[in-house]
Amino acid sequence: MDQVGIIVGIIAGIAASVLLGRRPAAAGASLGSRVGRLAVIVLAAAVAGGVTSGAMHYFLATSSGNPADRAVKELLATPLLRLVATEHPEIQVRMREAIEAELKSPTKTGPKRPFLLGQKIRQQYINPVLMRADDRSALAAIRKSYDLAAHLQKTNVALCRDFGVTGMQQWDKLDRIGQDIYQQMLSAQEDAYRNGKTGAAKPAPPDEEIGKALTEAGYSPAEIEKLAKIETLPAAEACAATVRLYGAPANLPVPRGALLARALLTVDS
C-alpha cells in the first residue's frame, strides 16, 4: 500500500477508536457490553467531519509537508475529537508520535498504535464527560442516532445494519437526507460533550440497571440476549434491532431514558 493509503487507514482507525469506543468482546461480555455490540456507539468514524475516504486520500496526496502532520490536521477537523484535542494539547503530541511510529514500522498483527491511542483518549477524556451530560442533551444525541437508523431502514438496509454493528464508517454512501441527519447527529454529540463539561459527576450505571431499563422499554430477556448476536442476524433483522435500540430511551420516562442514553453513548469494554 502507498504511504497516502497507509495514512488514510491510520486516520480512519484512530478516529474510529476515539469516536466509536472499544469494540465489546464477544465471549463473556457483560450486559452493558452486549448492548454495546449493537450500539458500538455512533460517535461514528466521522473523519474530517464527514469527508469521504476518497476526498481525504486526495487531500493527503496533494498536500505538502510532513505526512504525520497532515494526518493530525485531518484528525483535528473531526467532530468531538477537535474539541478534546483543543482542551488537552498533549493529545496532538501523542497522536503525532503514534502516527510517525506506525509509518516507520507498521504493526503486522493486532491493533495499530494509533487505534490503541484512540481507545485511551476515549476512555480517559471523552466517556467521563459524556457520562455527565444532562438528560436533555443525552436524549437528543441518541434521538439523532435513531433518526439516522430509521432513515436507513427505509433507504439502505445493509448500511443500516452496518451502522448498528460497527458505526457509520461508510458515510459517503449516505443519500442527501442521510448526510443531513448524520451531521445533525454529530452536532448533537458535540452538544452533549460540551454540556457534560459543566455537569455533575454521574457513575456509570451497572449492568442490572441497563437491563432493567431495557425491560422497562419493552425488551424480553431473550431479546436482550439477542443483541449479543447482532453480527449473525440477517441485515433486515439487524437493522430493525438497531432502530429499536436507539429508539428505546424515548419510550421511557426522561430520567430512565437518559440513563439508557448515557449508557449507549459511553459503552466500553
mmCIF file of C-alpha atoms in Angstrom:
data_model
loop_
_atom_site.group_PDB
_atom_site.id
_atom_site.type_symbol
_atom_site.label_atom_id
_atom_site.label_comp_id
_atom_site.label_asym_id
_atom_site.label_seq_id
_atom_site.Cartn_x
_atom_site.Cartn_y
_atom_site.Cartn_z
ATOM 1 C CA MET A 1 0.000 0.000 0.000
ATOM 2 C CA ASP A 2 1.304 3.516 -0.785
ATOM 3 C CA GLN A 3 2.080 5.885 2.078
ATOM 4 C CA VAL A 4 -1.009 8.003 1.437
ATOM 5 C CA GLY A 5 -3.162 4.899 1.671
ATOM 6 C CA ILE A 6 -1.490 3.951 4.948
ATOM 7 C CA ILE A 7 -2.138 7.430 6.345
ATOM 8 C CA VAL A 8 -5.798 7.274 5.316
ATOM 9 C CA GLY A 9 -6.108 3.980 7.153
ATOM 10 C CA ILE A 10 -4.419 5.402 10.242
ATOM 11 C CA ILE A 11 -6.740 8.424 10.296
ATOM 12 C CA ALA A 12 -9.811 6.234 9.946
ATOM 13 C CA GLY A 13 -8.530 3.887 12.640
ATOM 14 C CA ILE A 14 -7.745 6.494 15.240
ATOM 15 C CA ALA A 15 -10.982 8.390 14.583
ATOM 16 C CA ALA A 16 -12.999 5.189 14.829
ATOM 17 C CA SER A 17 -11.371 4.144 18.087
ATOM 18 C CA VAL A 18 -11.883 7.585 19.628
ATOM 19 C CA LEU A 19 -15.388 8.151 18.349
ATOM 20 C CA LEU A 20 -16.725 4.601 18.376
ATOM 21 C CA GLY A 21 -15.068 3.383 21.538
ATOM 22 C CA ARG A 22 -13.741 -0.107 22.027
ATOM 23 C CA ARG A 23 -15.498 -2.987 20.375
ATOM 24 C CA PRO A 24 -17.105 -5.186 23.055
ATOM 25 C CA ALA A 25 -15.737 -8.702 23.405
ATOM 26 C CA ALA A 26 -17.998 -11.469 22.183
ATOM 27 C CA ALA A 27 -17.291 -14.042 24.852
ATOM 28 C CA GLY A 28 -18.234 -13.488 28.472
ATOM 29 C CA ALA A 29 -19.350 -9.943 27.809
ATOM 30 C CA SER A 30 -21.328 -8.065 30.414
ATOM 31 C CA LEU A 31 -24.843 -6.882 29.668
ATOM 32 C CA GLY A 32 -23.512 -3.400 29.073
ATOM 33 C CA SER A 33 -21.046 -4.744 26.541
ATOM 34 C CA ARG A 34 -23.674 -6.921 24.888
ATOM 35 C CA VAL A 35 -25.846 -3.857 24.415
ATOM 36 C CA GLY A 36 -22.756 -2.138 23.084
ATOM 37 C CA ARG A 37 -22.314 -4.856 20.465
ATOM 38 C CA LEU A 38 -25.344 -3.349 18.763
ATOM 39 C CA ALA A 39 -24.568 0.218 19.742
ATOM 40 C CA VAL A 40 -20.824 0.299 19.114
ATOM 41 C CA ILE A 41 -21.584 3.779 19.598
ATOM 42 C CA VAL A 42 -22.368 6.056 16.924
ATOM 43 C CA LEU A 43 -19.852 8.683 17.863
ATOM 44 C CA ALA A 44 -19.017 7.472 14.425
ATOM 45 C CA ALA A 45 -15.831 7.299 12.393
ATOM 46 C CA ALA A 46 -16.514 10.863 11.389
ATOM 47 C CA VAL A 47 -13.150 11.559 9.853
ATOM 48 C CA ALA A 48 -12.818 15.207 8.879
ATOM 49 C CA GLY A 49 -16.429 15.880 9.728
ATOM 50 C CA GLY A 50 -17.745 13.510 7.087
ATOM 51 C CA VAL A 51 -15.133 13.854 4.358
ATOM 52 C CA THR A 52 -15.106 10.710 2.238
ATOM 53 C CA SER A 53 -12.042 8.494 2.219
ATOM 54 C CA GLY A 54 -11.545 9.379 -1.440
ATOM 55 C CA ALA A 55 -11.505 13.093 -0.711
ATOM 56 C CA MET A 56 -9.157 12.535 2.216
ATOM 57 C CA HIS A 57 -6.832 10.470 0.019
ATOM 58 C CA TYR A 58 -6.739 13.325 -2.489
ATOM 59 C CA PHE A 59 -6.015 15.884 0.235
ATOM 60 C CA LEU A 60 -3.128 13.874 1.634
ATOM 61 C CA ALA A 61 -1.706 13.091 -1.782
ATOM 62 C CA THR A 62 -1.700 16.706 -2.953
ATOM 63 C CA SER A 63 -0.718 18.451 0.299
ATOM 64 C CA SER A 64 2.860 19.238 1.179
ATOM 65 C CA GLY A 65 4.589 18.828 4.497
ATOM 66 C CA ASN A 66 5.206 16.037 6.961
ATOM 67 C CA PRO A 67 2.664 13.213 6.414
ATOM 68 C CA ALA A 68 2.133 12.767 10.149
ATOM 69 C CA ASP A 69 1.402 16.491 10.473
ATOM 70 C CA ARG A 70 -1.137 16.241 7.657
ATOM 71 C CA ALA A 71 -2.785 13.262 9.334
ATOM 72 C CA VAL A 72 -3.036 15.122 12.621
ATOM 73 C CA LYS A 73 -4.530 18.118 10.796
ATOM 74 C CA GLU A 74 -7.267 15.917 9.376
ATOM 75 C CA LEU A 75 -7.947 14.356 12.756
ATOM 76 C CA LEU A 76 -8.256 17.786 14.335
ATOM 77 C CA ALA A 77 -11.095 18.523 11.887
ATOM 78 C CA THR A 78 -13.039 15.560 13.275
ATOM 79 C CA PRO A 79 -16.154 16.404 15.304
ATOM 80 C CA LEU A 80 -15.687 15.935 19.050
ATOM 81 C CA LEU A 81 -12.045 14.960 18.715
ATOM 82 C CA ARG A 82 -11.216 18.547 17.744
ATOM 83 C CA LEU A 83 -12.792 19.760 20.992
ATOM 84 C CA VAL A 84 -10.962 17.243 23.146
ATOM 85 C CA ALA A 85 -7.609 17.889 21.467
ATOM 86 C CA THR A 86 -8.026 21.641 21.917
ATOM 87 C CA GLU A 87 -8.690 21.180 25.623
ATOM 88 C CA HIS A 88 -5.825 18.715 26.023
ATOM 89 C CA PRO A 89 -2.950 19.741 23.694
ATOM 90 C CA GLU A 90 -0.889 16.752 24.764
ATOM 91 C CA ILE A 91 -3.249 14.598 22.701
ATOM 92 C CA GLN A 92 -1.894 16.147 19.494
ATOM 93 C CA VAL A 93 1.661 15.242 20.509
ATOM 94 C CA ARG A 94 0.656 11.683 21.333
ATOM 95 C CA MET A 95 -1.229 11.318 18.035
ATOM 96 C CA ARG A 96 1.724 12.546 16.012
ATOM 97 C CA GLU A 97 4.114 10.210 17.829
ATOM 98 C CA ALA A 98 1.820 7.208 17.313
ATOM 99 C CA ILE A 99 1.311 8.004 13.629
ATOM 100 C CA GLU A 100 5.027 8.510 12.991
ATOM 101 C CA ALA A 101 5.842 5.233 14.740
ATOM 102 C CA GLU A 102 3.223 3.410 12.669
ATOM 103 C CA LEU A 103 4.504 4.885 9.409
ATOM 104 C CA LYS A 104 8.085 3.952 10.287
ATOM 105 C CA SER A 105 7.250 0.417 11.405
ATOM 106 C CA PRO A 106 3.692 -0.691 10.527
ATOM 107 C CA THR A 107 2.024 -3.043 13.015
ATOM 108 C CA LYS A 108 1.831 -6.512 11.484
ATOM 109 C CA THR A 109 -0.547 -8.179 13.960
ATOM 110 C CA GLY A 110 -3.147 -6.795 16.331
ATOM 111 C CA PRO A 111 -4.450 -3.231 16.671
ATOM 112 C CA LYS A 112 -2.293 -0.445 15.277
ATOM 113 C CA ARG A 113 -0.646 2.031 17.653
ATOM 114 C CA PRO A 114 -2.929 4.957 16.697
ATOM 115 C CA PHE A 115 -6.028 2.799 17.239
ATOM 116 C CA LEU A 116 -4.859 1.854 20.732
ATOM 117 C CA LEU A 117 -4.138 5.518 21.446
ATOM 118 C CA GLY A 118 -7.643 6.401 20.278
ATOM 119 C CA GLN A 119 -9.093 3.936 22.771
ATOM 120 C CA LYS A 120 -7.101 5.533 25.564
ATOM 121 C CA ILE A 121 -8.220 9.034 24.544
ATOM 122 C CA ARG A 122 -11.857 7.971 24.614
ATOM 123 C CA GLN A 123 -11.546 6.210 27.958
ATOM 124 C CA GLN A 124 -9.548 8.977 29.603
ATOM 125 C CA TYR A 125 -11.146 12.124 28.213
ATOM 126 C CA ILE A 126 -14.442 11.532 26.408
ATOM 127 C CA ASN A 127 -16.506 8.933 28.249
ATOM 128 C CA PRO A 128 -16.285 10.627 31.673
ATOM 129 C CA VAL A 129 -17.558 13.891 30.166
ATOM 130 C CA LEU A 130 -20.390 12.312 28.184
ATOM 131 C CA MET A 131 -21.492 10.490 31.328
ATOM 132 C CA ARG A 132 -22.047 13.924 32.931
ATOM 133 C CA ALA A 133 -24.273 15.178 30.104
ATOM 134 C CA ASP A 134 -27.703 16.218 31.311
ATOM 135 C CA ASP A 135 -30.871 14.335 30.423
ATOM 136 C CA ARG A 136 -31.868 16.651 27.582
ATOM 137 C CA SER A 137 -28.569 16.576 25.698
ATOM 138 C CA ALA A 138 -28.027 12.836 26.178
ATOM 139 C CA LEU A 139 -31.515 12.065 24.869
ATOM 140 C CA ALA A 140 -31.070 14.491 21.966
ATOM 141 C CA ALA A 141 -27.827 12.799 20.905
ATOM 142 C CA ILE A 142 -29.378 9.335 20.908
ATOM 143 C CA ARG A 143 -32.509 10.632 19.193
ATOM 144 C CA LYS A 144 -30.426 11.696 16.194
ATOM 145 C CA SER A 145 -28.883 8.238 16.095
ATOM 146 C CA TYR A 146 -32.411 6.852 15.980
ATOM 147 C CA ASP A 147 -33.378 9.267 13.215
ATOM 148 C CA LEU A 148 -30.456 8.112 11.081
ATOM 149 C CA ALA A 149 -31.161 4.420 11.700
ATOM 150 C CA ALA A 150 -34.850 4.892 10.880
ATOM 151 C CA HIS A 151 -33.962 6.689 7.648
ATOM 152 C CA LEU A 152 -31.560 3.926 6.648
ATOM 153 C CA GLN A 153 -34.170 1.279 7.395
ATOM 154 C CA LYS A 154 -36.275 2.870 4.663
ATOM 155 C CA THR A 155 -33.481 3.566 2.180
ATOM 156 C CA ASN A 156 -30.477 1.265 2.726
ATOM 157 C CA VAL A 157 -30.969 -1.765 4.973
ATOM 158 C CA ALA A 158 -27.410 -3.037 4.505
ATOM 159 C CA LEU A 159 -25.944 0.297 5.610
ATOM 160 C CA CYS A 160 -28.438 0.391 8.486
ATOM 161 C CA ARG A 161 -27.135 -2.985 9.628
ATOM 162 C CA ASP A 162 -23.543 -1.782 9.440
ATOM 163 C CA PHE A 163 -24.461 1.373 11.350
ATOM 164 C CA GLY A 164 -25.705 -0.749 14.240
ATOM 165 C CA VAL A 165 -22.829 -3.214 14.240
ATOM 166 C CA THR A 166 -19.769 -1.047 13.588
ATOM 167 C CA GLY A 167 -20.957 2.564 13.486
ATOM 168 C CA MET A 168 -21.253 4.811 10.460
ATOM 169 C CA GLN A 169 -17.942 4.121 8.727
ATOM 170 C CA GLN A 170 -19.292 4.491 5.159
ATOM 171 C CA TRP A 171 -20.842 7.940 5.470
ATOM 172 C CA ASP A 172 -20.051 8.562 1.796
ATOM 173 C CA LYS A 173 -22.804 6.063 0.926
ATOM 174 C CA LEU A 174 -25.498 8.130 2.632
ATOM 175 C CA ASP A 175 -28.016 9.900 0.441
ATOM 176 C CA ARG A 176 -28.572 13.651 0.776
ATOM 177 C CA ILE A 177 -31.148 13.332 3.554
ATOM 178 C CA GLY A 178 -28.968 10.802 5.337
ATOM 179 C CA GLN A 179 -25.986 13.167 5.160
ATOM 180 C CA ASP A 180 -28.083 15.944 6.710
ATOM 181 C CA ILE A 181 -29.242 13.697 9.556
ATOM 182 C CA TYR A 182 -25.674 12.463 10.059
ATOM 183 C CA GLN A 183 -24.361 15.989 10.510
ATOM 184 C CA GLN A 184 -27.199 16.741 12.928
ATOM 185 C CA MET A 185 -26.217 13.627 14.871
ATOM 186 C CA LEU A 186 -22.596 14.732 15.135
ATOM 187 C CA SER A 187 -23.670 18.195 16.271
ATOM 188 C CA ALA A 188 -25.894 16.677 18.946
ATOM 189 C CA GLN A 189 -22.994 14.578 20.227
ATOM 190 C CA GLU A 190 -20.752 17.617 20.411
ATOM 191 C CA ASP A 191 -23.509 19.428 22.313
ATOM 192 C CA ALA A 192 -23.701 16.530 24.781
ATOM 193 C CA TYR A 193 -19.957 16.711 25.317
ATOM 194 C CA ARG A 194 -19.996 20.462 25.874
ATOM 195 C CA ASN A 195 -22.909 20.072 28.277
ATOM 196 C CA GLY A 196 -21.077 17.378 30.182
ATOM 197 C CA LYS A 197 -18.113 19.678 30.767
ATOM 198 C CA THR A 198 -20.151 21.573 33.351
ATOM 199 C CA GLY A 199 -22.330 18.697 34.533
ATOM 200 C CA ALA A 200 -22.250 16.915 37.855
ATOM 201 C CA ALA A 201 -20.419 13.598 38.017
ATOM 202 C CA LYS A 202 -22.609 10.559 37.383
ATOM 203 C CA PRO A 203 -21.490 6.967 37.965
ATOM 204 C CA ALA A 204 -21.755 4.544 35.075
ATOM 205 C CA PRO A 205 -24.958 2.522 35.524
ATOM 206 C CA PRO A 206 -24.384 -1.111 36.495
ATOM 207 C CA ASP A 207 -25.443 -3.856 34.125
ATOM 208 C CA GLU A 208 -28.509 -4.547 36.245
ATOM 209 C CA GLU A 209 -29.779 -1.018 35.683
ATOM 210 C CA ILE A 210 -29.185 -1.174 31.935
ATOM 211 C CA GLY A 211 -31.062 -4.463 31.773
ATOM 212 C CA LYS A 212 -33.876 -3.073 33.878
ATOM 213 C CA ALA A 213 -34.174 -0.004 31.664
ATOM 214 C CA LEU A 214 -34.354 -2.174 28.549
ATOM 215 C CA THR A 215 -37.009 -4.311 30.186
ATOM 216 C CA GLU A 216 -38.994 -1.193 31.048
ATOM 217 C CA ALA A 217 -38.695 -0.196 27.380
ATOM 218 C CA GLY A 218 -40.314 -3.478 26.356
ATOM 219 C CA TYR A 219 -37.415 -5.881 25.858
ATOM 220 C CA SER A 220 -37.719 -9.505 26.963
ATOM 221 C CA PRO A 221 -34.641 -11.310 28.389
ATOM 222 C CA ALA A 222 -34.370 -13.285 25.146
ATOM 223 C CA GLU A 223 -34.390 -10.071 23.096
ATOM 224 C CA ILE A 224 -31.643 -8.581 25.241
ATOM 225 C CA GLU A 225 -29.542 -11.681 24.751
ATOM 226 C CA LYS A 226 -30.162 -11.498 21.016
ATOM 227 C CA LEU A 227 -28.298 -8.211 20.913
ATOM 228 C CA ALA A 228 -25.110 -10.179 21.511
ATOM 229 C CA LYS A 229 -25.664 -11.989 18.225
ATOM 230 C CA ILE A 230 -26.293 -8.923 16.098
ATOM 231 C CA GLU A 231 -23.491 -9.735 13.668
ATOM 232 C CA THR A 232 -25.051 -13.085 12.810
ATOM 233 C CA LEU A 233 -28.517 -11.731 12.059
ATOM 234 C CA PRO A 234 -29.812 -11.100 8.542
ATOM 235 C CA ALA A 235 -29.402 -7.468 7.517
ATOM 236 C CA ALA A 236 -33.104 -6.620 7.913
ATOM 237 C CA GLU A 237 -33.244 -8.066 11.448
ATOM 238 C CA ALA A 238 -30.022 -6.375 12.490
ATOM 239 C CA CYS A 239 -31.295 -3.088 11.090
ATOM 240 C CA ALA A 240 -34.595 -3.428 12.936
ATOM 241 C CA ALA A 241 -32.710 -4.173 16.150
ATOM 242 C CA THR A 242 -30.602 -1.050 15.618
ATOM 243 C CA VAL A 243 -33.645 1.158 15.110
ATOM 244 C CA ARG A 244 -35.360 -0.302 18.157
ATOM 245 C CA LEU A 245 -32.385 0.123 20.467
ATOM 246 C CA TYR A 246 -31.766 3.749 19.556
ATOM 247 C CA GLY A 247 -35.462 4.411 19.965
ATOM 248 C CA ALA A 248 -35.689 2.729 23.370
ATOM 249 C CA PRO A 249 -34.666 5.741 25.513
ATOM 250 C CA ALA A 250 -37.581 7.793 24.101
ATOM 251 C CA ASN A 251 -40.012 5.118 25.291
ATOM 252 C CA LEU A 252 -39.056 5.655 28.924
ATOM 253 C CA PRO A 253 -39.674 8.456 31.418
ATOM 254 C CA VAL A 254 -36.999 11.108 30.958
ATOM 255 C CA PRO A 255 -34.708 10.127 33.870
ATOM 256 C CA ARG A 256 -34.741 6.443 32.869
ATOM 257 C CA GLY A 257 -34.418 7.198 29.179
ATOM 258 C CA ALA A 258 -31.455 9.481 29.815
ATOM 259 C CA LEU A 259 -29.779 6.798 31.923
ATOM 260 C CA LEU A 260 -30.008 4.402 28.988
ATOM 261 C CA ALA A 261 -28.934 7.104 26.509
ATOM 262 C CA ARG A 262 -25.787 7.872 28.517
ATOM 263 C CA ALA A 263 -25.019 4.153 28.730
ATOM 264 C CA LEU A 264 -25.268 3.869 24.949
ATOM 265 C CA LEU A 265 -23.123 6.946 24.405
ATOM 266 C CA THR A 266 -20.327 5.688 26.685
ATOM 267 C CA VAL A 267 -20.397 1.921 26.224
ATOM 268 C CA ASP A 268 -16.938 0.436 26.559
ATOM 269 C CA SER A 269 -15.403 -2.933 27.339
#
